[in-house]
Amino acid sequence: MRNRFRLAIIATSTALTTLILSAVPAAAQAPYRAPRTGTGKPDLNGIWQALNTADWDLEGHTARNGPVPMLGAVFAEPPGLSVVEGGTIPYLPEAAKKRKENRENWVKLDPEVKCFLPGVPRAAYLPYPFQIVQDNDNILIAYEYQNAVRVINMKAPTKSPADTWMGWSNGHWEGDTLVVDVTSFNDSTWFDHAGNFHSDALHVVESYTPRSADTLNYEATIEDPKTFSAPWKISMPLYRRVEKDARLLEYRCPEFAEELLWGDLSKKSGKKEPSK
Amino acid sequence: MTYRNVVFSSVLAASTAILLLAQAPAAGQNNGTFRRTPDGEPDITGIYDARTATPVERPKALGSKEFYTDEEFKAVSERLHKGDPTAPGVREVRGGGGAGGGGGGRDGNRVSVQYEKDILGYDVSKSNYVATKRTSLVVGPDGVIPPTLPEARQRNAARAAFTREHELDRVQNMNLETRCILSARQQIPLFPIEDSNTHIQIVQGKGWVAIYQELNHDVRVIPTDGRPHLPKQIRQYQGDSVGHWEDNTLVVDTTNFNDQTAFMGSSENLHLVERYTRVSDDMLLYRFTVEDPHTWDKPWTVEVPWMKANEQQLYEYACTEGNESIGIILAGARAKEAAEAAKTTK
């Protein structure tokens, strides 16, 4: 009985709160204004990390078995909501077929399994932190995964001399938002484990918008006329790693892919490292 | 992979650089070119080229002479520009990375690797790598790297013997450079590299300094807020770096190395202190001291001039993504074994 009474109170107060909140004037919901660096620009310095399952599948997905039965529930695929605006990615028919093939063979084909550079936007929502280091002319982003790094040029835009894994990044500020135009990709990175992919015509426009002291809103508009029928957009919050001693650690992952890639070429009786 | 050869600039530009260097003050002195970031910290940002013609160790003939006189320096510079193959440093390319070497210098033979530069397409008379008046990069009256202790020689000989015997048994026995984990030329501390990807970019945010090496896209983001090192059980290939400012100098202290990245044969107890000081608009002095009681009987110090580069950005250096050679090498080793086995059964 007492429980039910308490529930009733909670319900009433929730309703009241809702009423009060909806009565708050628009001014109180003005966009968050970020602290400034010495240059007067919004301060994005910090260690950030996505907290979602986009690296498994950008689109909405239910939990499912992982690829290694031995690892049981530890490496099963976690469920997640879509981070794609509108829910699904607008593939061209041929590309949709390829995505299906990719998905069926992802363990073999996903470049992350081999510890390859992740590309953009995937680098932002890998399950590892990254750090923004911001000075006047350049914004460096260091990713824990594979020591990947980008320097976003904040001066007059420049052109890449060649295609790359991490793209060629030119940035500018639009109000409090850092907008980064990324071009010159190769066709070898993926967006997730679910086989979502692109061609070398990929063009990504990222935006990083401070939304509170410890969160950013991250968006990426993805355009690739060889693969998609229209541009599409992903959106997610990024969270500051607020631990006192937070920092990037080493994740030099080539060594973790070696047995997979070349284990079958080992000498059958080959000795291991010398014992110390 | 970006393969940036020496940027050939005119002899005139090289001479200018040398002249600038001749006037550069000693490390730690403030000559008025000091500047601050908008956040109020000493500003060491920029893109630098760490090539230098100064040899790591002092030529024997110079004894304990640490600096050339102005006259001597002028003469040495002229010999360099004329491409005189006997000029100091000209025939020496540092950093190892040759076949069988590298492995993060595990065999302790890193500095001995030498290439004929003309084979790599260098025209010494036109290159713009520079020298200071120092007669060697190793600082002090000795001017040479101290000999390793018996303990270290034994440790490294055991590793070298294992490598000779078993390197091609499995990928995990191959050297770290071949495996795209850590090139001998990218591991800290940084000796100058002269063959490619010599550029280093420093970006500063408040309380952090990022040092980004083009070679194998290595980046260290170093806190300068006075925090302590990571707990001892966390060991890393590039150790754990924490920094602080002493006047205008960034001082970076690195420990927590793992036992794989022997620097010149060092152990995981290596303690590295690096000092970064801007001494002119064009030059950052990079000075490091290494100590390891399990490897050398005393610490030793190296000073390298880093010149402001002409480049506006670094280029992507992908490595493991195109690493076809490991599969080929191992397949070759297995084929050889199979052929030998077939011979013995005949």
Coordinates of C-alpha atoms in Angstrom, one line a residue:
Chain A
M1 CA 0.0 0.0 0.0
R2 CA 2.7 2.4 1.1
N3 CA 4.5 1.7 -2.2
R4 CA 1.5 2.5 -4.2
F5 CA 1.1 5.7 -2.4
R6 CA 4.7 6.6 -3.0
L7 CA 4.2 5.8 -6.7
A8 CA 1.3 8.2 -6.8
I9 CA 3.3 11.0 -5.3
I10 CA 6.1 10.4 -7.8
A11 CA 3.6 10.4 -10.7
T12 CA 2.1 13.6 -9.5
S13 CA 5.4 15.4 -9.0
T14 CA 6.6 14.1 -12.4
A15 CA 3.6 15.6 -14.0
L16 CA 4.1 18.8 -12.2
T17 CA 7.7 19.0 -13.2
T18 CA 6.7 18.4 -16.8
L19 CA 4.2 21.3 -16.5
I20 CA 6.8 23.5 -15.0
L21 CA 9.4 22.6 -17.6
S22 CA 7.1 23.3 -20.5
A23 CA 6.3 26.6 -19.1
V24 CA 10.0 27.7 -19.0
P25 CA 10.5 30.5 -21.5
A26 CA 12.6 29.9 -24.6
A27 CA 15.4 32.1 -23.4
A28 CA 16.4 29.5 -20.8
Q29 CA 17.0 27.0 -23.5
A30 CA 19.5 29.2 -25.4
P31 CA 22.3 27.1 -26.8
Y32 CA 25.2 26.3 -24.4
R33 CA 28.1 28.6 -24.7
A34 CA 31.4 26.9 -24.4
P35 CA 34.4 28.3 -22.4
R36 CA 37.0 29.9 -24.7
T37 CA 40.7 29.2 -25.2
G38 CA 43.2 32.1 -25.2
T39 CA 42.4 32.6 -28.9
G40 CA 38.7 33.4 -28.1
K41 CA 37.6 30.2 -29.9
P42 CA 35.4 27.5 -28.1
D43 CA 37.6 25.2 -26.1
L44 CA 37.3 21.6 -27.3
N45 CA 40.5 20.5 -25.6
G46 CA 40.0 17.2 -23.8
I47 CA 39.7 13.5 -24.0
W48 CA 36.4 12.4 -25.5
Q49 CA 34.7 9.1 -26.2
A50 CA 31.4 7.9 -27.7
L51 CA 29.2 5.8 -25.6
N52 CA 27.1 3.8 -28.0
T53 CA 27.3 0.7 -30.3
A54 CA 27.8 2.5 -33.6
D55 CA 31.0 0.7 -34.2
W56 CA 29.0 -2.5 -34.3
D57 CA 26.3 -1.1 -36.6
L58 CA 25.4 2.5 -37.4
E59 CA 21.8 1.3 -37.9
G60 CA 19.5 0.0 -35.2
H61 CA 20.3 -3.6 -34.2
T62 CA 19.3 -6.2 -31.8
A63 CA 21.8 -8.1 -29.7
R64 CA 23.2 -11.2 -31.4
N65 CA 25.8 -13.8 -31.1
G66 CA 29.4 -12.8 -31.5
P67 CA 31.7 -14.4 -34.1
V68 CA 33.7 -16.5 -31.5
P69 CA 31.5 -19.0 -29.7
M70 CA 34.3 -19.6 -27.2
L71 CA 34.0 -16.0 -25.9
G72 CA 30.4 -16.4 -25.1
A73 CA 28.6 -13.4 -23.7
V74 CA 31.8 -11.4 -23.3
F75 CA 32.1 -10.7 -27.0
A76 CA 28.5 -11.0 -28.1
E77 CA 27.2 -8.1 -30.2
P78 CA 25.5 -5.5 -28.0
P79 CA 22.1 -4.0 -29.1
G80 CA 21.8 -0.4 -30.1
L81 CA 19.7 2.3 -31.6
S82 CA 20.4 3.8 -35.0
V83 CA 22.7 6.8 -35.0
V84 CA 21.6 7.5 -38.6
E85 CA 19.1 10.3 -39.1
G86 CA 16.0 8.6 -40.4
G87 CA 17.2 5.3 -39.2
T88 CA 18.7 3.7 -42.4
I89 CA 21.5 4.4 -44.9
P90 CA 20.3 5.1 -48.5
Y91 CA 22.4 2.7 -50.5
L92 CA 22.3 2.4 -54.2
P93 CA 21.0 -1.1 -55.2
E94 CA 24.4 -2.5 -56.2
A95 CA 26.0 -1.1 -53.1
A96 CA 23.3 -2.6 -50.9
K97 CA 24.3 -6.0 -52.3
K98 CA 27.9 -5.4 -51.4
R99 CA 27.0 -4.3 -47.9
K100 CA 25.1 -7.6 -47.5
E101 CA 28.2 -9.5 -48.6
N102 CA 30.4 -7.4 -46.3
R103 CA 28.1 -8.1 -43.4
E104 CA 28.1 -11.8 -44.0
N105 CA 31.9 -11.9 -44.1
W106 CA 32.7 -9.1 -41.7
V107 CA 35.3 -10.9 -39.6
K108 CA 37.3 -11.5 -42.7
L109 CA 36.8 -8.2 -44.3
D110 CA 36.4 -5.5 -41.6
P111 CA 39.6 -3.4 -41.6
E112 CA 39.4 -2.9 -37.9
V113 CA 39.9 -6.6 -37.3
K114 CA 43.3 -6.2 -39.0
C115 CA 44.1 -3.0 -37.0
F116 CA 44.0 -0.8 -40.1
L117 CA 43.6 3.0 -39.8
P118 CA 39.9 3.5 -39.1
G119 CA 39.0 6.5 -41.4
V120 CA 36.5 9.2 -40.6
P121 CA 33.9 9.3 -39.1
R122 CA 34.5 5.8 -37.6
A123 CA 37.5 7.0 -35.6
A124 CA 35.1 9.2 -33.5
Y125 CA 32.9 6.3 -32.3
L126 CA 35.4 3.5 -32.0
P127 CA 35.2 2.1 -28.4
Y128 CA 38.4 4.0 -27.5
P129 CA 39.0 7.5 -26.3
F130 CA 40.5 10.3 -28.4
Q131 CA 42.0 13.6 -27.5
I132 CA 41.6 17.0 -29.0
V133 CA 44.6 19.3 -28.8
Q134 CA 43.7 22.7 -30.0
D135 CA 46.0 25.7 -30.8
N136 CA 45.6 28.7 -33.0
D137 CA 46.3 27.3 -36.4
N138 CA 45.8 23.6 -36.0
I139 CA 43.6 21.2 -34.1
L140 CA 45.2 17.8 -33.6
I141 CA 43.1 14.8 -32.8
A142 CA 45.0 11.8 -31.4
Y143 CA 43.1 8.5 -31.3
E144 CA 44.0 5.8 -28.8
Y145 CA 43.2 3.2 -31.5
Q146 CA 46.4 2.4 -33.4
N147 CA 48.0 5.8 -32.6
A148 CA 45.9 7.2 -35.4
V149 CA 46.2 11.0 -35.7
R150 CA 44.8 13.9 -37.8
V151 CA 45.8 17.5 -37.9
I152 CA 42.9 19.7 -38.9
N153 CA 44.2 22.7 -40.8
M154 CA 42.4 25.8 -39.6
K155 CA 44.1 28.2 -42.0
A156 CA 43.2 28.6 -45.7
P157 CA 42.0 25.3 -47.0
T158 CA 44.6 23.0 -48.6
K159 CA 44.4 20.0 -51.0
S160 CA 45.7 16.6 -50.4
P161 CA 48.4 15.3 -52.8
A162 CA 47.1 11.7 -52.5
D163 CA 44.3 9.6 -51.2
T164 CA 44.6 8.6 -47.5
W165 CA 43.0 6.4 -44.8
M166 CA 42.2 9.2 -42.4
G167 CA 41.3 11.8 -45.0
W168 CA 42.4 15.4 -45.5
S169 CA 40.9 17.7 -43.0
N170 CA 40.2 21.4 -43.4
G171 CA 38.3 23.1 -40.5
H172 CA 36.6 26.3 -39.7
W173 CA 34.3 27.7 -36.9
E174 CA 30.6 28.4 -37.4
G175 CA 29.7 30.0 -34.1
D176 CA 30.6 27.5 -31.4
T177 CA 30.7 24.6 -33.9
L178 CA 33.9 23.2 -35.3
V179 CA 33.1 22.2 -38.9
V180 CA 35.6 19.9 -40.6
D181 CA 35.5 19.1 -44.3
V182 CA 37.2 15.8 -45.0
T183 CA 38.1 14.6 -48.5
S184 CA 40.7 12.5 -50.3
F185 CA 39.8 9.1 -48.8
N186 CA 40.7 5.8 -50.2
D187 CA 38.0 3.1 -50.6
S188 CA 39.4 0.8 -47.9
T189 CA 37.8 1.9 -44.6
W190 CA 34.4 0.8 -43.3
F191 CA 32.0 2.6 -41.1
D192 CA 31.3 -0.3 -38.7
H193 CA 31.5 -4.1 -38.2
A194 CA 28.1 -4.4 -40.0
G195 CA 29.7 -4.0 -43.5
N196 CA 28.7 -0.4 -44.0
F197 CA 31.2 1.0 -46.5
H198 CA 32.0 3.7 -49.0
S199 CA 34.0 4.3 -52.2
D200 CA 36.9 6.7 -52.8
A201 CA 34.3 9.4 -53.6
L202 CA 33.6 9.7 -49.9
H203 CA 33.2 13.3 -48.6
V204 CA 32.5 13.8 -44.9
V205 CA 31.6 17.0 -43.2
E206 CA 31.9 16.7 -39.4
S207 CA 30.7 19.0 -36.8
Y208 CA 31.7 19.2 -33.1
T209 CA 29.4 21.4 -31.0
P210 CA 29.8 21.9 -27.3
R211 CA 26.5 21.0 -25.6
S212 CA 27.6 21.1 -21.9
A213 CA 30.8 21.3 -20.0
D214 CA 31.5 17.6 -20.5
T215 CA 29.6 16.7 -23.7
L216 CA 29.9 17.5 -27.4
N217 CA 27.4 16.9 -30.1
Y218 CA 29.1 15.1 -33.0
E219 CA 27.5 15.0 -36.4
A220 CA 28.9 13.8 -39.7
T221 CA 27.2 14.2 -43.1
I222 CA 28.3 11.5 -45.5
E223 CA 28.2 11.9 -49.2
D224 CA 29.4 9.4 -51.8
P225 CA 27.5 9.3 -55.1
K226 CA 29.1 6.0 -56.1
T227 CA 27.6 4.3 -53.1
F228 CA 24.6 6.2 -51.7
S229 CA 21.5 7.7 -53.4
A230 CA 21.6 10.8 -51.2
P231 CA 23.8 12.3 -48.5
W232 CA 23.0 11.0 -45.0
K233 CA 23.9 12.1 -41.5
I234 CA 24.9 10.5 -38.2
S235 CA 24.6 12.2 -34.9
M236 CA 25.7 11.3 -31.4
P237 CA 27.0 12.8 -28.2
L238 CA 30.6 12.5 -27.2
Y239 CA 31.5 12.4 -23.5
R240 CA 34.5 13.9 -21.8
R241 CA 36.6 11.4 -19.9
V242 CA 36.5 13.2 -16.6
E243 CA 38.7 10.8 -14.5
K244 CA 41.4 12.8 -12.8
D245 CA 44.3 11.1 -14.5
A246 CA 42.5 10.4 -17.8
R247 CA 44.9 10.1 -20.7
L248 CA 45.4 8.1 -23.8
L249 CA 47.3 4.9 -23.4
E250 CA 49.0 2.8 -26.1
Y251 CA 46.9 0.6 -28.3
R252 CA 49.4 -0.4 -30.9
C253 CA 47.2 -3.1 -32.3
P254 CA 49.1 -4.5 -35.3
E255 CA 50.5 -7.1 -32.8
F256 CA 46.9 -8.3 -31.9
A257 CA 46.1 -9.1 -35.6
E258 CA 49.4 -10.9 -36.3
E259 CA 48.3 -14.4 -35.3
L260 CA 45.1 -14.0 -37.4
L261 CA 47.0 -12.7 -40.5
W262 CA 50.2 -14.7 -40.4
G263 CA 49.7 -17.4 -37.8
D264 CA 49.4 -20.1 -40.4
L265 CA 52.9 -19.3 -41.7
S266 CA 54.6 -20.0 -38.3
K267 CA 57.1 -22.8 -38.1
K268 CA 55.3 -25.7 -36.6
S269 CA 57.9 -26.2 -33.8
G270 CA 58.9 -22.5 -33.6
K271 CA 60.0 -21.3 -30.2
K272 CA 58.4 -18.4 -28.6
E273 CA 60.2 -15.3 -27.1
P274 CA 63.1 -16.1 -24.9
S275 CA 62.2 -16.3 -21.2
K276 CA 63.7 -13.5 -19.2
Chain B
M1 CA 52.9 5.8 -47.4
T2 CA 54.5 9.1 -47.8
Y3 CA 58.1 8.8 -48.8
R4 CA 59.5 12.2 -48.4
N5 CA 62.9 12.4 -49.8
V6 CA 65.2 15.2 -48.8
V7 CA 63.7 18.4 -49.9
F8 CA 66.4 19.8 -52.2
S9 CA 66.7 23.4 -51.6
S10 CA 69.3 25.7 -53.0
V11 CA 72.8 25.9 -51.7
L12 CA 72.0 29.4 -50.8
A13 CA 69.2 28.4 -48.5
A14 CA 71.4 25.8 -46.9
S15 CA 74.1 28.3 -46.3
T16 CA 71.6 30.6 -44.7
A17 CA 70.5 27.9 -42.4
I18 CA 74.0 27.2 -41.4
L19 CA 74.7 30.8 -40.7
L20 CA 71.6 31.0 -38.6
L21 CA 72.8 28.1 -36.6
A22 CA 76.2 29.5 -36.1
Q23 CA 74.5 32.3 -34.2
A24 CA 72.2 30.1 -32.2
P25 CA 72.7 30.4 -28.5
A26 CA 73.3 27.4 -26.2
A27 CA 70.3 25.5 -24.9
G28 CA 68.2 27.2 -22.2
Q29 CA 69.3 30.7 -23.0
N30 CA 66.6 33.2 -23.8
N31 CA 67.6 35.4 -26.7
G32 CA 64.4 37.3 -27.0
T33 CA 62.6 35.1 -29.5
F34 CA 60.6 33.5 -26.8
R35 CA 56.9 33.7 -27.3
R36 CA 53.8 32.5 -25.6
T37 CA 50.7 30.7 -26.8
P38 CA 47.4 32.6 -26.5
D39 CA 46.8 30.4 -23.4
G40 CA 50.0 31.9 -21.8
E41 CA 52.3 28.9 -22.0
P42 CA 55.7 29.0 -23.7
D43 CA 55.1 28.4 -27.4
I44 CA 57.0 25.5 -29.0
T45 CA 54.5 24.8 -31.7
G46 CA 55.5 24.3 -35.3
I47 CA 56.7 21.8 -37.9
Y48 CA 60.3 20.8 -37.5
D49 CA 62.8 18.9 -39.5
A50 CA 65.2 16.9 -37.4
R51 CA 67.9 16.3 -39.9
T52 CA 71.4 17.3 -39.1
A53 CA 74.8 16.8 -40.5
T54 CA 76.5 16.7 -37.1
P55 CA 77.6 13.1 -36.3
V56 CA 76.2 11.3 -33.3
E57 CA 79.7 10.5 -31.9
R58 CA 82.7 12.8 -32.1
P59 CA 85.4 11.9 -34.6
K60 CA 88.4 10.5 -32.7
A61 CA 90.8 13.1 -34.1
L62 CA 88.9 15.9 -32.3
G63 CA 89.6 14.4 -28.9
S64 CA 87.7 16.3 -26.2
K65 CA 86.9 19.3 -28.4
E66 CA 83.2 19.9 -28.0
F67 CA 82.7 22.9 -30.3
Y68 CA 84.3 24.0 -33.5
T69 CA 85.7 27.5 -33.6
D70 CA 84.0 29.9 -36.0
E71 CA 86.8 29.4 -38.5
E72 CA 86.7 25.6 -38.3
F73 CA 82.9 25.6 -38.5
K74 CA 83.1 27.6 -41.7
A75 CA 85.5 25.2 -43.2
V76 CA 83.4 22.2 -42.2
S77 CA 80.3 23.8 -43.7
E78 CA 82.1 24.5 -47.0
R79 CA 83.2 20.9 -47.2
L80 CA 79.6 19.8 -46.5
H81 CA 78.2 22.0 -49.2
K82 CA 80.8 20.8 -51.7
G83 CA 79.7 17.2 -51.0
D84 CA 83.0 16.2 -49.6
P85 CA 82.4 12.6 -48.6
T86 CA 84.9 12.9 -45.7
A87 CA 83.1 15.8 -44.1
P88 CA 81.7 14.9 -40.7
G89 CA 78.4 13.1 -40.7
V90 CA 78.0 13.0 -44.5
R91 CA 78.3 9.3 -44.8
E92 CA 76.4 8.5 -41.7
V93 CA 72.7 7.9 -41.7
R94 CA 71.4 7.1 -38.3
G95 CA 68.5 5.2 -36.9
G96 CA 69.1 1.6 -38.0
G97 CA 66.0 0.0 -39.5
G98 CA 68.1 -2.0 -41.8
A99 CA 67.6 -5.7 -42.3
G100 CA 68.2 -7.6 -39.2
G101 CA 68.6 -4.4 -37.2
G102 CA 65.7 -2.3 -35.9
G103 CA 63.5 -4.4 -33.6
G104 CA 63.4 -1.2 -31.6
G105 CA 67.2 -1.4 -31.3
R106 CA 66.9 -4.6 -29.4
D107 CA 70.3 -5.8 -30.5
G108 CA 71.9 -2.6 -29.4
N109 CA 73.5 -2.0 -32.8
R110 CA 71.3 0.8 -33.9
V111 CA 73.8 3.5 -34.7
S112 CA 76.2 1.4 -36.7
V113 CA 73.9 1.2 -39.7
Q114 CA 75.3 3.2 -42.6
Y115 CA 74.0 3.8 -46.1
E116 CA 75.6 5.2 -49.1
K117 CA 73.5 8.3 -49.6
D118 CA 74.0 8.6 -53.3
I119 CA 72.4 5.1 -53.7
L120 CA 69.3 6.6 -52.2
G121 CA 69.4 9.5 -54.6
Y122 CA 70.9 12.2 -52.3
D123 CA 72.9 15.0 -53.6
V124 CA 74.7 16.1 -50.5
S125 CA 75.9 19.3 -52.0
K126 CA 72.2 20.4 -52.4
S127 CA 70.6 19.0 -49.3
N128 CA 69.7 21.5 -46.6
Y129 CA 70.4 19.5 -43.5
V130 CA 72.4 21.4 -41.1
A131 CA 75.1 21.4 -38.5
T132 CA 75.7 23.3 -35.3
K133 CA 79.1 24.1 -34.0
R134 CA 79.0 21.0 -31.9
T135 CA 81.5 18.4 -33.0
S136 CA 79.1 15.6 -32.0
L137 CA 75.5 15.3 -31.0
V138 CA 76.6 13.5 -27.8
V139 CA 77.3 16.3 -25.3
G140 CA 80.3 16.5 -23.1
P141 CA 84.1 16.0 -23.2
D142 CA 83.8 12.3 -24.2
G143 CA 81.5 12.9 -27.1
V144 CA 80.7 9.2 -27.5
I145 CA 78.0 6.9 -26.2
P146 CA 79.4 5.2 -23.1
P147 CA 80.1 1.5 -23.4
T148 CA 77.3 -0.8 -22.3
L149 CA 77.7 -2.8 -19.0
P150 CA 78.5 -6.5 -19.1
E151 CA 75.0 -7.2 -17.9
A152 CA 73.5 -5.4 -20.9
R153 CA 75.9 -6.9 -23.4
Q154 CA 74.9 -10.4 -22.1
R155 CA 71.2 -9.5 -22.3
N156 CA 71.5 -8.1 -25.8
A157 CA 73.8 -10.9 -27.0
A158 CA 71.2 -13.5 -25.9
R159 CA 68.5 -11.6 -27.8
A160 CA 70.6 -11.3 -30.9
A161 CA 71.4 -15.0 -30.7
F162 CA 67.7 -15.8 -30.4
T163 CA 66.9 -13.5 -33.4
R164 CA 69.6 -15.1 -35.6
E165 CA 68.2 -18.5 -34.8
H166 CA 64.4 -17.9 -34.7
E167 CA 63.5 -14.6 -36.3
L168 CA 61.7 -16.2 -39.1
D169 CA 59.9 -18.9 -37.1
R170 CA 56.9 -16.7 -36.5
V171 CA 55.8 -13.2 -37.0
Q172 CA 56.1 -12.5 -33.3
N173 CA 59.8 -13.1 -33.4
M174 CA 60.4 -10.5 -36.2
N175 CA 61.5 -7.0 -35.3
L176 CA 59.1 -4.3 -34.3
E177 CA 59.8 -2.2 -37.3
T178 CA 59.0 -4.9 -39.8
R179 CA 55.8 -5.6 -37.8
C180 CA 54.8 -1.9 -38.0
I181 CA 54.6 -1.7 -34.3
L182 CA 57.5 0.6 -33.6
S183 CA 60.3 1.6 -36.0
A184 CA 63.7 2.2 -34.5
R185 CA 63.6 5.6 -36.1
Q186 CA 60.3 6.5 -34.4
Q187 CA 61.1 5.3 -30.9
I188 CA 62.0 7.9 -28.3
P189 CA 64.4 9.5 -27.6
L190 CA 64.7 10.8 -31.2
F191 CA 68.0 10.6 -32.9
P192 CA 67.9 12.5 -36.2
I193 CA 66.6 10.6 -39.1
E194 CA 67.8 11.5 -42.5
D195 CA 66.3 9.2 -45.1
S196 CA 62.6 10.0 -45.1
N197 CA 59.7 11.2 -43.0
T198 CA 61.9 13.4 -40.9
H199 CA 59.2 15.9 -39.9
I200 CA 57.8 16.4 -36.4
Q201 CA 54.8 18.6 -35.6
I202 CA 54.1 20.1 -32.2
V203 CA 50.6 21.3 -31.3
Q204 CA 49.8 22.7 -27.9
G205 CA 46.5 22.9 -26.0
K206 CA 46.2 24.3 -22.5
G207 CA 48.0 21.8 -20.2
W208 CA 49.0 19.4 -23.0
V209 CA 51.6 19.2 -25.7
A210 CA 51.2 16.9 -28.6
I211 CA 54.3 15.7 -30.4
Y212 CA 53.5 14.1 -33.7
Q213 CA 56.1 12.3 -35.7
E214 CA 55.3 11.7 -39.3
L215 CA 57.1 8.4 -39.4
N216 CA 54.5 5.7 -38.7
H217 CA 52.1 8.4 -37.4
D218 CA 53.4 8.3 -33.8
V219 CA 51.8 10.8 -31.5
R220 CA 52.5 11.4 -27.8
V221 CA 50.1 13.7 -26.0
I222 CA 52.0 14.9 -22.9
P223 CA 50.3 16.3 -19.8
T224 CA 52.1 19.4 -18.3
D225 CA 49.9 19.7 -15.2
G226 CA 52.4 18.0 -12.9
R227 CA 50.6 14.7 -12.6
P228 CA 52.6 11.6 -11.6
H229 CA 53.6 8.7 -13.9
L230 CA 51.3 5.8 -14.6
P231 CA 51.5 3.0 -12.1
K232 CA 54.5 0.8 -12.6
Q233 CA 52.5 -2.2 -13.9
I234 CA 51.4 -0.3 -17.1
R235 CA 54.3 -0.6 -19.5
Q236 CA 54.3 0.8 -23.0
Y237 CA 56.4 0.7 -26.1
Q238 CA 57.0 4.5 -25.9
G239 CA 56.8 4.5 -22.1
D240 CA 54.8 7.1 -20.2
S241 CA 55.6 10.7 -20.7
V242 CA 54.7 13.5 -18.2
G243 CA 55.9 17.1 -18.7
H244 CA 56.3 20.4 -17.0
W245 CA 57.7 23.8 -18.0
E246 CA 61.0 25.1 -16.6
D247 CA 61.1 28.7 -17.7
N248 CA 60.7 28.4 -21.5
T249 CA 61.7 24.8 -21.7
L250 CA 59.3 21.9 -21.9
V251 CA 60.8 19.1 -19.8
V252 CA 59.4 15.6 -20.5
D253 CA 60.1 12.7 -18.2
T254 CA 59.5 9.2 -19.5
T255 CA 59.5 5.9 -17.7
N256 CA 57.4 2.7 -17.8
F257 CA 59.0 1.4 -21.0
N258 CA 58.3 -2.2 -21.8
D259 CA 61.1 -4.7 -22.3
Q260 CA 60.7 -4.7 -26.1
T261 CA 61.8 -1.2 -27.0
A262 CA 65.4 -1.3 -26.0
F263 CA 67.0 2.1 -26.9
M264 CA 70.6 1.4 -27.9
G265 CA 70.3 -1.9 -25.9
S266 CA 68.7 -0.4 -22.8
S267 CA 66.4 -2.3 -20.5
E268 CA 62.8 -1.5 -19.4
N269 CA 64.4 0.5 -16.6
L270 CA 65.3 3.2 -19.1
H271 CA 64.7 6.7 -17.7
L272 CA 64.5 9.4 -20.3
V273 CA 64.4 13.2 -19.8
E274 CA 63.8 15.3 -22.9
R275 CA 64.1 19.1 -23.0
Y276 CA 62.5 21.2 -25.8
T277 CA 63.7 24.8 -26.0
R278 CA 62.9 27.3 -28.7
V279 CA 66.2 29.2 -29.2
S280 CA 65.3 31.2 -32.3
D281 CA 62.4 31.7 -34.7
D282 CA 63.9 28.9 -36.8
M283 CA 65.2 26.5 -34.3
L284 CA 64.1 24.3 -31.4
L285 CA 66.8 22.6 -29.5
Y286 CA 66.0 19.0 -28.6
R287 CA 68.1 17.7 -25.8
F288 CA 67.8 14.4 -24.1
T289 CA 69.5 12.5 -21.2
V290 CA 69.1 8.7 -20.8
E291 CA 70.0 6.7 -17.8
D292 CA 69.7 3.1 -17.1
P293 CA 71.8 1.5 -14.4
H294 CA 71.2 -1.9 -16.1
T295 CA 72.8 -0.7 -19.3
W296 CA 75.3 2.1 -18.8
D297 CA 77.4 3.1 -15.8
K298 CA 76.4 6.8 -16.2
P299 CA 73.8 8.9 -17.9
W300 CA 74.6 10.5 -21.3
T301 CA 73.2 13.4 -23.1
V302 CA 72.5 14.3 -26.7
E303 CA 71.5 17.6 -28.3
V304 CA 69.9 17.9 -31.7
P305 CA 68.9 21.1 -33.5
W306 CA 65.4 20.9 -35.0
M307 CA 64.9 23.4 -37.8
K308 CA 61.6 25.0 -38.7
A309 CA 60.4 23.1 -41.8
N310 CA 59.1 24.6 -45.0
E311 CA 56.2 22.2 -44.9
Q312 CA 52.8 23.4 -43.9
Q313 CA 51.6 19.9 -42.8
L314 CA 52.6 16.4 -42.3
Y315 CA 51.5 13.6 -44.5
E316 CA 49.9 10.3 -43.7
Y317 CA 52.2 7.4 -43.1
A318 CA 50.3 4.1 -43.2
C319 CA 52.3 1.0 -42.4
T320 CA 50.5 -2.1 -41.3
E321 CA 47.8 -1.5 -43.9
G322 CA 50.2 -2.3 -46.7
N323 CA 52.5 -4.8 -44.9
E324 CA 52.8 -7.5 -47.6
S325 CA 56.4 -8.3 -46.8
I326 CA 55.7 -10.3 -43.6
G327 CA 53.6 -12.9 -45.4
I328 CA 56.2 -13.2 -48.2
I329 CA 59.2 -13.5 -45.8
L330 CA 57.5 -16.2 -43.7
A331 CA 56.2 -18.1 -46.7
G332 CA 59.8 -18.0 -48.1
A333 CA 61.2 -19.4 -44.8
R334 CA 58.7 -22.2 -44.8
A335 CA 59.4 -23.1 -48.4
K336 CA 63.1 -23.2 -47.7
E337 CA 62.6 -25.5 -44.8
A338 CA 60.4 -27.8 -46.9
A339 CA 63.1 -27.9 -49.6
E340 CA 65.7 -28.8 -47.0
A341 CA 63.6 -31.5 -45.5
A342 CA 63.0 -33.0 -48.9
K343 CA 66.8 -33.0 -49.5
T344 CA 67.5 -34.9 -46.3
T345 CA 64.8 -37.6 -47.0
K346 CA 66.3 -38.3 -50.4

